[in-house]
Short mmCIF file of C-alpha atoms in Angstrom, two decimals:
data_model
loop_
_atom_site.label_atom_id
_atom_site.label_comp_id
_atom_site.label_asym_id
_atom_site.label_seq_id
_atom_site.Cartn_x
_atom_site.Cartn_y
_atom_site.Cartn_z
CA MET S 1367 -74.10 -68.38 4.60
CA LEU S 1368 -74.65 -64.79 5.76
CA ALA S 1369 -76.67 -65.97 8.75
CA HIS S 1370 -73.87 -68.35 9.81
CA LEU S 1371 -71.29 -65.58 9.48
CA LEU S 1372 -73.31 -63.20 11.64
CA LYS S 1373 -74.12 -65.85 14.25
CA ASN S 1374 -70.43 -66.73 14.51
CA ILE S 1375 -69.62 -63.19 15.64
CA GLY S 1376 -72.42 -63.14 18.19
CA VAL S 1377 -75.16 -61.35 16.23
CA HIS S 1378 -78.75 -62.35 17.03
CA VAL S 1379 -80.13 -63.33 13.62
CA ILE S 1380 -83.76 -63.60 12.51
CA GLU S 1381 -84.16 -65.23 9.09
CA ALA S 1382 -86.97 -64.97 6.54
CA GLU S 1383 -87.59 -67.27 3.57
CA ASN S 1384 -89.20 -64.56 1.45
CA GLY S 1385 -89.91 -60.84 1.32
CA LEU S 1386 -93.41 -61.11 2.77
CA ILE S 1387 -92.17 -62.99 5.84
CA ALA S 1388 -89.27 -60.51 6.09
CA LEU S 1389 -91.78 -57.66 6.31
CA GLU S 1390 -93.76 -59.47 9.02
CA LYS S 1391 -90.58 -60.13 11.03
CA VAL S 1392 -89.48 -56.49 10.74
CA ARG S 1393 -92.84 -55.46 12.21
CA LYS S 1394 -92.54 -57.99 15.03
CA HIS S 1395 -88.86 -57.75 15.97
CA SER S 1396 -87.73 -54.23 14.97
CA PRO S 1397 -84.15 -55.24 13.99
CA ASP S 1398 -81.10 -52.97 14.15
CA ILE S 1399 -80.12 -53.81 10.58
CA ILE S 1400 -81.72 -55.65 7.66
CA PHE S 1401 -79.76 -57.65 5.09
CA MET S 1402 -82.17 -57.99 2.17
CA ASP S 1403 -81.56 -60.42 -0.68
CA ILE S 1404 -82.97 -59.05 -3.93
CA ARG S 1405 -83.93 -62.49 -5.27
CA MET S 1406 -86.61 -64.00 -3.05
CA PRO S 1407 -89.90 -65.81 -3.69
CA VAL S 1408 -93.41 -64.44 -3.01
CA MET S 1409 -92.19 -60.84 -2.55
CA ASP S 1410 -88.75 -59.92 -3.89
CA GLY S 1411 -86.23 -57.73 -2.11
CA ARG S 1412 -87.11 -54.58 -4.07
CA GLN S 1413 -90.76 -54.77 -3.09
CA ALA S 1414 -89.92 -55.68 0.52
CA ILE S 1415 -87.60 -52.65 0.83
CA HIS S 1416 -90.30 -50.42 -0.68
CA GLU S 1417 -92.88 -51.74 1.80
CA ILE S 1418 -90.56 -51.33 4.80
CA ILE S 1419 -89.72 -47.73 3.89
CA SER S 1420 -93.36 -46.89 3.08
CA GLU S 1421 -94.42 -48.19 6.49
CA PHE S 1422 -91.54 -47.08 8.71
CA GLY S 1423 -89.78 -44.26 6.84
CA GLN S 1424 -86.33 -43.95 5.27
CA ASP S 1425 -84.14 -43.99 8.37
CA ARG S 1426 -85.94 -46.23 10.86
CA TYR S 1427 -83.95 -49.30 9.76
CA LYS S 1428 -80.52 -49.68 8.20
CA ILE S 1429 -80.99 -51.75 5.05
CA VAL S 1430 -78.20 -53.57 3.22
CA THR S 1431 -79.11 -55.05 -0.15
CA ILE S 1432 -77.49 -58.37 -1.10
CA SER S 1433 -77.25 -58.83 -4.86
CA ALA S 1434 -75.45 -60.96 -7.43
CA SER S 1435 -75.50 -58.11 -9.97
CA ALA S 1436 -72.33 -56.02 -10.24
CA MET S 1437 -73.93 -53.57 -12.68
CA GLN S 1438 -73.56 -49.95 -11.58
CA HIS S 1439 -77.14 -49.07 -12.55
CA ASP S 1440 -78.43 -51.90 -10.31
CA ARG S 1441 -76.42 -50.57 -7.39
CA GLU S 1442 -77.81 -47.09 -8.00
CA GLU S 1443 -81.34 -48.52 -8.18
CA TYR S 1444 -80.96 -50.28 -4.80
CA LEU S 1445 -79.63 -47.12 -3.16
CA ALA S 1446 -82.46 -45.10 -4.72
CA LEU S 1447 -84.94 -47.65 -3.31
CA GLY S 1448 -83.70 -46.79 0.16
CA SER S 1449 -80.84 -49.21 0.82
CA HIS S 1450 -78.03 -47.74 2.88
CA GLU S 1451 -75.46 -50.10 1.37
CA VAL S 1452 -75.12 -52.78 -1.31
CA VAL S 1453 -73.06 -55.96 -0.90
CA LEU S 1454 -72.36 -58.15 -3.91
CA LYS S 1455 -72.37 -61.95 -3.98
CA PRO S 1456 -70.12 -63.74 -3.35
CA PHE S 1457 -69.39 -61.43 -0.45
CA ARG S 1458 -66.38 -61.40 1.84
CA ALA S 1459 -66.73 -61.36 5.62
CA GLU S 1460 -64.86 -58.06 5.76
CA GLU S 1461 -67.55 -56.37 3.64
CA VAL S 1462 -70.29 -57.48 6.01
CA PHE S 1463 -68.26 -56.36 9.05
CA GLU S 1464 -67.68 -52.99 7.39
CA CYS S 1465 -71.44 -52.55 6.93
CA LEU S 1466 -72.06 -53.31 10.60
CA LYS S 1467 -69.29 -50.93 11.63
CA ASN S 1468 -70.41 -48.04 9.42
CA LEU S 1469 -74.17 -48.35 9.77
CA LEU S 1470 -74.42 -49.34 13.43
CA ASN S 1471 -71.26 -47.66 14.75
CA VAL S 1472 -70.01 -50.90 16.28
CA GLU S 1473 -66.37 -51.70 16.93
CA PHE S 1474 -64.91 -55.16 16.46
CA VAL S 1475 -62.31 -56.66 18.77
CA TYR S 1476 -60.29 -59.21 16.83
CA SER S 1477 -58.72 -62.12 18.69
CA GLU S 1478 -55.19 -63.11 17.80
CA ALA S 1479 -54.85 -65.65 15.04
CA SER S 1480 -53.99 -69.26 15.75
CA PRO S 1481 -50.25 -69.93 16.03
CA LEU S 1482 -49.70 -70.92 12.42
CA SER S 1483 -46.79 -69.60 10.41
CA ALA S 1484 -46.22 -65.85 10.70
CA GLU S 1485 -47.13 -64.91 7.11
CA PRO S 1486 -48.75 -67.92 5.45
CA GLN S 1487 -49.06 -67.91 1.68
CA VAL S 1488 -51.44 -70.04 -0.33
CA SER S 1489 -49.59 -72.78 -2.19
CA HIS S 1490 -51.48 -72.82 -5.47
CA ASP S 1491 -49.41 -75.72 -6.76
CA MET S 1492 -50.11 -77.92 -3.73
CA ASP S 1493 -51.48 -81.34 -4.66
CA TYR S 1494 -54.06 -81.84 -1.93
CA SER S 1495 -54.65 -85.46 -2.97
CA GLN S 1496 -51.14 -86.26 -1.70
CA ILE S 1497 -51.85 -84.92 1.77
CA HIS S 1498 -52.82 -87.33 4.55
CA ILE S 1499 -54.16 -86.02 7.86
CA PRO S 1500 -55.64 -87.78 10.93
CA GLU S 1501 -59.15 -89.02 10.22
CA ALA S 1502 -60.73 -87.39 13.29
CA ILE S 1503 -59.38 -83.95 12.33
CA HIS S 1504 -60.36 -84.48 8.69
CA GLN S 1505 -63.96 -85.38 9.55
CA SER S 1506 -64.29 -82.55 12.05
CA LEU S 1507 -63.04 -80.01 9.51
CA LYS S 1508 -65.35 -81.27 6.75
CA GLU S 1509 -68.42 -81.19 9.00
CA ALA S 1510 -67.53 -77.70 10.21
CA ALA S 1511 -67.04 -76.43 6.64
CA GLU S 1512 -70.36 -77.92 5.52
CA LEU S 1513 -72.14 -76.19 8.42
CA HIS S 1514 -70.09 -72.96 8.08
CA TYR S 1515 -68.76 -73.27 11.66
CA VAL S 1516 -65.86 -70.83 11.49
CA THR S 1517 -64.93 -71.19 15.16
CA ARG S 1518 -64.66 -74.98 14.98
CA ILE S 1519 -62.44 -74.80 11.89
CA ARG S 1520 -60.22 -72.21 13.57
CA GLN S 1521 -59.93 -74.42 16.67
CA SER S 1522 -58.91 -77.41 14.52
CA LEU S 1523 -56.08 -75.64 12.68
CA PRO S 1524 -53.51 -75.89 15.53
CA LEU S 1525 -54.19 -79.67 15.61
CA LEU S 1526 -53.36 -79.79 11.89
CA VAL S 1527 -50.13 -77.89 12.53
CA GLN S 1528 -49.15 -80.43 15.21
CA SER S 1529 -49.81 -83.35 12.85
CA GLY S 1530 -46.70 -82.64 10.77
CA GLU S 1531 -45.35 -80.62 7.85
CA GLU S 1532 -48.21 -81.57 5.50
CA GLY S 1533 -50.74 -80.54 8.12
CA LYS S 1534 -48.95 -77.25 8.69
CA LYS S 1535 -49.03 -76.33 4.98
CA LEU S 1536 -52.67 -77.33 4.73
CA ALA S 1537 -53.52 -75.29 7.84
CA ASP S 1538 -51.83 -72.22 6.35
CA ASN S 1539 -53.90 -72.53 3.18
CA LEU S 1540 -57.17 -73.19 5.01
CA ASN S 1541 -56.53 -70.25 7.33
CA LEU S 1542 -56.28 -67.81 4.43
CA TYR S 1543 -59.49 -69.07 2.85
CA LEU S 1544 -61.12 -68.93 6.29
CA LYS S 1545 -60.28 -65.22 6.56
CA ASN S 1546 -62.34 -64.65 3.40
CA TYR S 1547 -65.07 -66.97 4.67
CA ASP S 1548 -64.64 -69.08 1.54
CA MET S 1549 -66.25 -72.29 2.81
CA LYS S 1550 -66.79 -73.59 -0.71
CA LYS S 1551 -63.04 -73.55 -1.40
CA ILE S 1552 -62.24 -75.03 2.01
CA LEU S 1553 -64.65 -77.90 1.39
CA THR S 1554 -63.23 -78.47 -2.11
CA ILE S 1555 -59.73 -78.77 -0.60
CA LEU S 1556 -60.87 -81.08 2.21
CA ASN S 1557 -62.61 -83.36 -0.27
CA GLN S 1558 -59.26 -83.87 -2.03
CA VAL S 1559 -57.30 -84.52 1.16
CA ASN S 1560 -56.95 -88.10 2.43
CA SER S 1561 -57.52 -89.45 5.93
CA LYS S 1562 -55.07 -91.62 7.79
CA GLY S 1563 -55.84 -93.83 10.76
#
């Protein structure tokens, strides 16, 4: 999920299945920033961070720890290990962007949102099973959500708006979940929606 998010904003991403491979790829590619998941096979994130800092020093690489633990003592441990920042799962896109901005001094240029309603609000009481949208749009959205293709979903929202009032309300809801990169929720909604020929 993190890799898809970064790729969608144009970041060159190198992935590693475990901490040992991560260490090898750091040696080979010398990345600008490292997002290190604590839970990994073979060599966990803690050990990988320790090895990276032992080999390259504290400030050679910016390291962001990804963890499911919200405990304060865990956060303090990761920072003490040498992490520059800690991001908790499930993370929001804004948190990742903030890390890139603060640690790499990059600036983001945000494109204008799709022409949906001015201030869309999530309709929590909406019965998605009563919504019918064109089959082609429905399939395209589901595939994009499964693959975490943010751009394709964003491009499909205006088509939903044009399909009628139901489509417009659905687009407003999907757009808000898209801003938080909540693909799981988007897919849950799309699985309840019906296709029409």
